[in-house]
Amino acid sequence: MKSKCTLDGMQHIDTINLLIPKNSESSVTINIPESITTASAVDLKIKIRFMDDGKEPGVNFTPQDSWSLMTLHNWENSLGTSLTEFFELATIDNNKHIMMMMMNHRIGAINSLTIQLWSKVDD
């Protein structure tokens, strides 16, 4: 049985926990079920990589074939780095907003990344 959770008017879709070596790239296909969309289920395809480049911590997305490459710049803190508010990851069905929360901490050369996906309940 799957649990239901809401937070600030958002419905929880999924939580993804990954252990990613610092110089590796991970690929994740996230299924947004029909219960969230008004049509058929949708797959969001994301590649994830970490880049330590001396800039402020940040996240950027670039298209890469049929994937979206998410680069986490300077998310190497062993005490943790996180988004401090919901981030709009995608819009589907013209008005359904898929939101993301994310945190990471790195121990040695291993990133422990947690991604949570949410949808606005009232969309």
Short mmCIF file of N, CA and C in Angstrom, two decimals:
data_model
loop_
_atom_site.label_atom_id
_atom_site.label_comp_id
_atom_site.label_asym_id
_atom_site.label_seq_id
_atom_site.Cartn_x
_atom_site.Cartn_y
_atom_site.Cartn_z
N MET A 1 0.84 -1.17 0.00
CA MET A 1 0.00 0.00 0.00
C MET A 1 0.89 1.24 0.00
N LYS A 2 0.54 2.22 -0.80
CA LYS A 2 1.29 3.46 -0.88
C LYS A 2 0.67 4.50 0.04
N SER A 3 1.50 5.19 0.78
CA SER A 3 1.03 6.24 1.69
C SER A 3 0.68 7.50 0.91
N LYS A 4 -0.24 8.31 1.46
CA LYS A 4 -0.57 9.60 0.89
C LYS A 4 -0.03 10.68 1.82
N CYS A 5 0.57 11.70 1.24
CA CYS A 5 1.14 12.77 2.03
C CYS A 5 0.89 14.09 1.31
N THR A 6 0.55 15.13 2.06
CA THR A 6 0.43 16.47 1.50
C THR A 6 1.29 17.41 2.32
N LEU A 7 1.71 18.49 1.68
CA LEU A 7 2.54 19.50 2.32
C LEU A 7 2.25 20.84 1.66
N ASP A 8 1.74 21.79 2.41
CA ASP A 8 1.47 23.14 1.89
C ASP A 8 0.67 23.11 0.58
N GLY A 9 -0.38 22.30 0.54
CA GLY A 9 -1.21 22.23 -0.65
C GLY A 9 -0.64 21.41 -1.80
N MET A 10 0.41 20.65 -1.52
CA MET A 10 1.03 19.79 -2.53
C MET A 10 0.79 18.33 -2.18
N GLN A 11 0.60 17.52 -3.20
CA GLN A 11 0.44 16.08 -3.05
C GLN A 11 1.76 15.40 -3.40
N HIS A 12 2.24 14.53 -2.52
CA HIS A 12 3.49 13.81 -2.75
C HIS A 12 3.31 12.81 -3.89
N ILE A 13 4.25 12.82 -4.84
CA ILE A 13 4.23 11.87 -5.96
C ILE A 13 5.22 10.74 -5.72
N ASP A 14 6.47 11.11 -5.42
CA ASP A 14 7.52 10.09 -5.29
C ASP A 14 8.73 10.68 -4.55
N THR A 15 9.49 9.80 -3.92
CA THR A 15 10.78 10.16 -3.33
C THR A 15 11.82 9.22 -3.91
N ILE A 16 12.92 9.80 -4.36
CA ILE A 16 14.01 9.03 -4.96
C ILE A 16 15.26 9.27 -4.13
N ASN A 17 15.88 8.19 -3.66
CA ASN A 17 17.14 8.28 -2.90
C ASN A 17 18.23 7.61 -3.72
N LEU A 18 19.30 8.34 -3.98
CA LEU A 18 20.39 7.83 -4.81
C LEU A 18 21.72 8.02 -4.12
N LEU A 19 22.62 7.07 -4.27
CA LEU A 19 24.02 7.22 -3.90
C LEU A 19 24.79 7.30 -5.20
N ILE A 20 25.44 8.45 -5.43
CA ILE A 20 26.10 8.71 -6.71
C ILE A 20 27.55 9.09 -6.46
N PRO A 21 28.51 8.30 -6.96
CA PRO A 21 29.92 8.73 -6.84
C PRO A 21 30.10 10.09 -7.50
N LYS A 22 30.99 10.92 -6.94
CA LYS A 22 31.07 12.33 -7.34
C LYS A 22 31.40 12.55 -8.80
N ASN A 23 32.07 11.65 -9.48
CA ASN A 23 32.39 11.84 -10.90
C ASN A 23 31.52 11.00 -11.81
N SER A 24 30.39 10.54 -11.32
CA SER A 24 29.50 9.70 -12.11
C SER A 24 28.25 10.48 -12.52
N GLU A 25 27.54 9.91 -13.49
CA GLU A 25 26.28 10.49 -13.93
C GLU A 25 25.20 9.43 -13.75
N SER A 26 24.08 9.82 -13.18
CA SER A 26 22.97 8.91 -12.94
C SER A 26 21.81 9.28 -13.84
N SER A 27 21.04 8.29 -14.26
CA SER A 27 19.84 8.53 -15.07
C SER A 27 18.62 8.03 -14.30
N VAL A 28 17.58 8.85 -14.29
CA VAL A 28 16.35 8.52 -13.57
C VAL A 28 15.17 8.79 -14.48
N THR A 29 14.26 7.84 -14.58
CA THR A 29 12.99 8.05 -15.27
C THR A 29 11.91 8.08 -14.20
N ILE A 30 11.24 9.22 -14.11
CA ILE A 30 10.23 9.43 -13.08
C ILE A 30 8.86 9.33 -13.73
N ASN A 31 8.05 8.40 -13.26
CA ASN A 31 6.71 8.22 -13.81
C ASN A 31 5.72 9.08 -13.04
N ILE A 32 5.05 9.96 -13.78
CA ILE A 32 3.97 10.76 -13.21
C ILE A 32 2.68 10.03 -13.58
N PRO A 33 2.00 9.42 -12.61
CA PRO A 33 0.87 8.53 -12.91
C PRO A 33 -0.36 9.27 -13.42
N GLU A 34 -1.26 8.49 -14.01
CA GLU A 34 -2.52 9.03 -14.54
C GLU A 34 -3.33 9.74 -13.46
N SER A 35 -3.18 9.33 -12.21
CA SER A 35 -3.93 9.99 -11.13
C SER A 35 -3.51 11.45 -10.95
N ILE A 36 -2.34 11.82 -11.44
CA ILE A 36 -1.84 13.20 -11.35
C ILE A 36 -2.15 13.96 -12.63
N THR A 37 -2.06 13.30 -13.77
CA THR A 37 -2.30 13.97 -15.05
C THR A 37 -3.78 13.87 -15.41
N THR A 38 -4.19 14.63 -16.41
CA THR A 38 -5.58 14.52 -16.87
C THR A 38 -5.68 13.57 -18.05
N ALA A 39 -4.55 13.11 -18.54
CA ALA A 39 -4.52 12.18 -19.67
C ALA A 39 -3.80 10.90 -19.23
N SER A 40 -2.83 10.47 -20.01
CA SER A 40 -2.09 9.26 -19.66
C SER A 40 -0.85 9.61 -18.85
N ALA A 41 -0.25 8.59 -18.26
CA ALA A 41 0.95 8.77 -17.45
C ALA A 41 2.06 9.41 -18.29
N VAL A 42 2.95 10.13 -17.62
CA VAL A 42 4.05 10.84 -18.27
C VAL A 42 5.36 10.42 -17.61
N ASP A 43 6.40 10.21 -18.41
CA ASP A 43 7.72 9.92 -17.88
C ASP A 43 8.61 11.15 -18.01
N LEU A 44 9.21 11.58 -16.91
CA LEU A 44 10.21 12.64 -16.92
C LEU A 44 11.58 11.96 -16.87
N LYS A 45 12.41 12.24 -17.85
CA LYS A 45 13.72 11.59 -17.95
C LYS A 45 14.81 12.59 -17.59
N ILE A 46 15.52 12.30 -16.50
CA ILE A 46 16.52 13.24 -15.98
C ILE A 46 17.86 12.51 -15.78
N LYS A 47 18.92 13.13 -16.28
CA LYS A 47 20.28 12.69 -15.97
C LYS A 47 20.82 13.65 -14.91
N ILE A 48 21.56 13.11 -13.96
CA ILE A 48 22.04 13.90 -12.83
C ILE A 48 23.56 13.80 -12.76
N ARG A 49 24.20 14.97 -12.64
CA ARG A 49 25.65 14.98 -12.43
C ARG A 49 26.01 16.09 -11.45
N PHE A 50 27.14 15.93 -10.82
CA PHE A 50 27.66 16.91 -9.87
C PHE A 50 28.89 17.57 -10.47
N MET A 51 29.01 18.89 -10.28
CA MET A 51 30.17 19.62 -10.78
C MET A 51 30.68 20.53 -9.68
N ASP A 52 31.94 20.32 -9.30
CA ASP A 52 32.59 21.17 -8.31
C ASP A 52 33.43 22.18 -9.08
N ASP A 53 32.91 23.40 -9.22
CA ASP A 53 33.58 24.38 -10.07
C ASP A 53 33.85 25.71 -9.37
N GLY A 54 33.75 25.73 -8.04
CA GLY A 54 34.10 26.91 -7.28
C GLY A 54 33.06 28.02 -7.27
N LYS A 55 31.95 27.84 -7.95
CA LYS A 55 30.88 28.84 -7.94
C LYS A 55 29.99 28.62 -6.73
N GLU A 56 29.01 29.50 -6.58
CA GLU A 56 28.00 29.31 -5.54
C GLU A 56 27.21 28.02 -5.84
N PRO A 57 26.71 27.34 -4.81
CA PRO A 57 25.88 26.16 -5.07
C PRO A 57 24.67 26.56 -5.92
N GLY A 58 24.35 25.72 -6.89
CA GLY A 58 23.21 25.99 -7.77
C GLY A 58 22.85 24.77 -8.58
N VAL A 59 21.77 24.90 -9.33
CA VAL A 59 21.28 23.82 -10.18
C VAL A 59 20.95 24.41 -11.53
N ASN A 60 21.37 23.72 -12.60
CA ASN A 60 20.90 24.14 -13.92
C ASN A 60 20.52 22.92 -14.75
N PHE A 61 19.64 23.16 -15.71
CA PHE A 61 19.12 22.11 -16.58
C PHE A 61 19.48 22.44 -18.03
N THR A 62 19.92 21.42 -18.77
CA THR A 62 20.17 21.57 -20.19
C THR A 62 19.58 20.36 -20.92
N PRO A 63 19.02 20.57 -22.11
CA PRO A 63 18.50 19.43 -22.87
C PRO A 63 19.64 18.54 -23.36
N GLN A 64 19.39 17.25 -23.35
CA GLN A 64 20.38 16.28 -23.84
C GLN A 64 19.61 15.13 -24.49
N ASP A 65 19.43 15.22 -25.79
CA ASP A 65 18.60 14.27 -26.54
C ASP A 65 17.19 14.30 -25.96
N SER A 66 16.65 13.15 -25.57
CA SER A 66 15.29 13.11 -25.00
C SER A 66 15.31 13.24 -23.48
N TRP A 67 16.46 13.61 -22.92
CA TRP A 67 16.64 13.74 -21.48
C TRP A 67 16.85 15.19 -21.11
N SER A 68 16.70 15.48 -19.83
CA SER A 68 17.09 16.76 -19.27
C SER A 68 18.27 16.49 -18.35
N LEU A 69 19.39 17.19 -18.59
CA LEU A 69 20.58 17.01 -17.75
C LEU A 69 20.52 18.03 -16.61
N MET A 70 20.44 17.53 -15.38
CA MET A 70 20.45 18.38 -14.20
C MET A 70 21.86 18.36 -13.61
N THR A 71 22.52 19.53 -13.62
CA THR A 71 23.86 19.65 -13.06
C THR A 71 23.76 20.37 -11.72
N LEU A 72 24.27 19.72 -10.69
CA LEU A 72 24.30 20.31 -9.35
C LEU A 72 25.70 20.87 -9.13
N HIS A 73 25.81 22.20 -9.14
CA HIS A 73 27.09 22.87 -8.98
C HIS A 73 27.39 23.05 -7.49
N ASN A 74 28.52 22.52 -7.07
CA ASN A 74 29.04 22.72 -5.71
C ASN A 74 28.06 22.27 -4.61
N TRP A 75 27.46 21.11 -4.80
CA TRP A 75 26.61 20.51 -3.78
C TRP A 75 27.43 19.46 -3.03
N GLU A 76 28.65 19.80 -2.62
CA GLU A 76 29.57 18.83 -2.05
C GLU A 76 29.68 18.88 -0.53
N ASN A 77 28.92 19.72 0.13
CA ASN A 77 29.03 19.91 1.57
C ASN A 77 28.63 18.64 2.33
N SER A 78 29.49 18.19 3.24
CA SER A 78 29.16 16.99 4.03
C SER A 78 28.05 17.25 5.04
N LEU A 79 27.80 18.52 5.38
CA LEU A 79 26.69 18.86 6.27
C LEU A 79 25.38 18.99 5.51
N GLY A 80 25.46 19.11 4.20
CA GLY A 80 24.27 19.12 3.37
C GLY A 80 24.07 20.41 2.59
N THR A 81 23.46 20.26 1.43
CA THR A 81 23.03 21.36 0.57
C THR A 81 21.62 21.00 0.13
N SER A 82 20.73 22.00 0.07
CA SER A 82 19.36 21.68 -0.31
C SER A 82 18.69 22.86 -1.00
N LEU A 83 17.61 22.55 -1.70
CA LEU A 83 16.71 23.60 -2.15
C LEU A 83 15.97 24.09 -0.92
N THR A 84 15.70 25.37 -0.83
CA THR A 84 15.04 25.91 0.35
C THR A 84 13.55 26.16 0.13
N GLU A 85 13.08 25.87 -1.09
CA GLU A 85 11.66 26.00 -1.40
C GLU A 85 11.36 25.09 -2.58
N PHE A 86 10.08 24.88 -2.85
CA PHE A 86 9.69 24.06 -4.00
C PHE A 86 10.25 24.67 -5.28
N PHE A 87 10.73 23.81 -6.17
CA PHE A 87 11.27 24.21 -7.47
C PHE A 87 10.37 23.60 -8.55
N GLU A 88 9.90 24.41 -9.50
CA GLU A 88 9.04 23.87 -10.56
C GLU A 88 9.89 23.11 -11.57
N LEU A 89 9.72 21.80 -11.59
CA LEU A 89 10.50 20.92 -12.45
C LEU A 89 9.88 20.81 -13.84
N ALA A 90 8.56 20.73 -13.90
CA ALA A 90 7.89 20.54 -15.20
C ALA A 90 6.44 21.01 -15.11
N THR A 91 5.89 21.29 -16.27
CA THR A 91 4.46 21.55 -16.40
C THR A 91 3.92 20.55 -17.40
N ILE A 92 2.90 19.81 -17.01
CA ILE A 92 2.29 18.83 -17.91
C ILE A 92 0.80 19.14 -18.02
N ASP A 93 0.17 18.65 -19.06
CA ASP A 93 -1.25 18.90 -19.31
C ASP A 93 -1.56 20.40 -19.34
N ASN A 94 -0.61 21.20 -19.74
CA ASN A 94 -0.74 22.65 -19.88
C ASN A 94 -0.89 23.41 -18.57
N ASN A 95 -1.24 22.77 -17.47
CA ASN A 95 -1.41 23.53 -16.23
C ASN A 95 -1.06 22.75 -14.96
N LYS A 96 -0.61 21.52 -15.09
CA LYS A 96 -0.26 20.71 -13.92
C LYS A 96 1.23 20.90 -13.63
N HIS A 97 1.53 21.51 -12.48
CA HIS A 97 2.91 21.82 -12.12
C HIS A 97 3.50 20.71 -11.27
N ILE A 98 4.63 20.18 -11.72
CA ILE A 98 5.37 19.17 -10.98
C ILE A 98 6.51 19.90 -10.27
N MET A 99 6.48 19.83 -8.93
CA MET A 99 7.42 20.56 -8.11
C MET A 99 8.43 19.59 -7.49
N MET A 100 9.60 20.11 -7.17
CA MET A 100 10.67 19.27 -6.64
C MET A 100 11.26 19.90 -5.37
N MET A 101 11.59 19.06 -4.41
CA MET A 101 12.43 19.40 -3.28
C MET A 101 13.63 18.46 -3.36
N MET A 102 14.80 18.94 -2.93
CA MET A 102 15.99 18.13 -3.11
C MET A 102 17.03 18.49 -2.05
N MET A 103 17.76 17.47 -1.60
CA MET A 103 18.88 17.69 -0.68
C MET A 103 19.98 16.68 -0.97
N ASN A 104 21.20 17.07 -0.66
CA ASN A 104 22.36 16.21 -0.88
C ASN A 104 23.39 16.44 0.22
N HIS A 105 24.07 15.39 0.59
CA HIS A 105 25.29 15.55 1.36
C HIS A 105 26.32 14.56 0.82
N ARG A 106 27.57 14.99 0.83
CA ARG A 106 28.65 14.16 0.29
C ARG A 106 29.58 13.73 1.43
N ILE A 107 29.79 12.44 1.50
CA ILE A 107 30.75 11.87 2.44
C ILE A 107 31.86 11.24 1.60
N GLY A 108 33.07 11.76 1.74
CA GLY A 108 34.15 11.29 0.88
C GLY A 108 33.83 11.61 -0.57
N ALA A 109 33.71 10.59 -1.40
CA ALA A 109 33.42 10.79 -2.82
C ALA A 109 32.01 10.35 -3.19
N ILE A 110 31.14 10.11 -2.20
CA ILE A 110 29.79 9.62 -2.46
C ILE A 110 28.75 10.68 -2.10
N ASN A 111 27.91 11.01 -3.06
CA ASN A 111 26.77 11.91 -2.85
C ASN A 111 25.56 11.09 -2.44
N SER A 112 24.88 11.52 -1.40
CA SER A 112 23.61 10.93 -1.00
C SER A 112 22.54 11.95 -1.34
N LEU A 113 21.84 11.71 -2.44
CA LEU A 113 20.88 12.66 -3.00
C LEU A 113 19.45 12.16 -2.79
N THR A 114 18.60 13.03 -2.26
CA THR A 114 17.18 12.73 -2.11
C THR A 114 16.41 13.75 -2.93
N ILE A 115 15.51 13.25 -3.78
CA ILE A 115 14.64 14.09 -4.60
C ILE A 115 13.21 13.72 -4.26
N GLN A 116 12.41 14.73 -3.95
CA GLN A 116 10.98 14.52 -3.73
C GLN A 116 10.21 15.27 -4.82
N LEU A 117 9.19 14.62 -5.35
CA LEU A 117 8.34 15.23 -6.38
C LEU A 117 6.95 15.43 -5.81
N TRP A 118 6.37 16.59 -6.12
CA TRP A 118 5.08 17.00 -5.59
C TRP A 118 4.24 17.61 -6.70
N SER A 119 2.94 17.57 -6.54
CA SER A 119 2.02 18.20 -7.47
C SER A 119 1.03 19.05 -6.67
N LYS A 120 0.73 20.22 -7.20
CA LYS A 120 -0.27 21.08 -6.53
C LYS A 120 -1.62 20.37 -6.53
N VAL A 121 -2.23 20.26 -5.36
CA VAL A 121 -3.49 19.55 -5.22
C VAL A 121 -4.60 20.24 -6.00
N ASP A 122 -4.59 21.56 -6.03
CA ASP A 122 -5.68 22.30 -6.66
C ASP A 122 -5.50 22.55 -8.14
N ASP A 123 -4.43 22.03 -8.77
CA ASP A 123 -4.24 22.21 -10.21
C ASP A 123 -5.31 21.48 -10.98
#
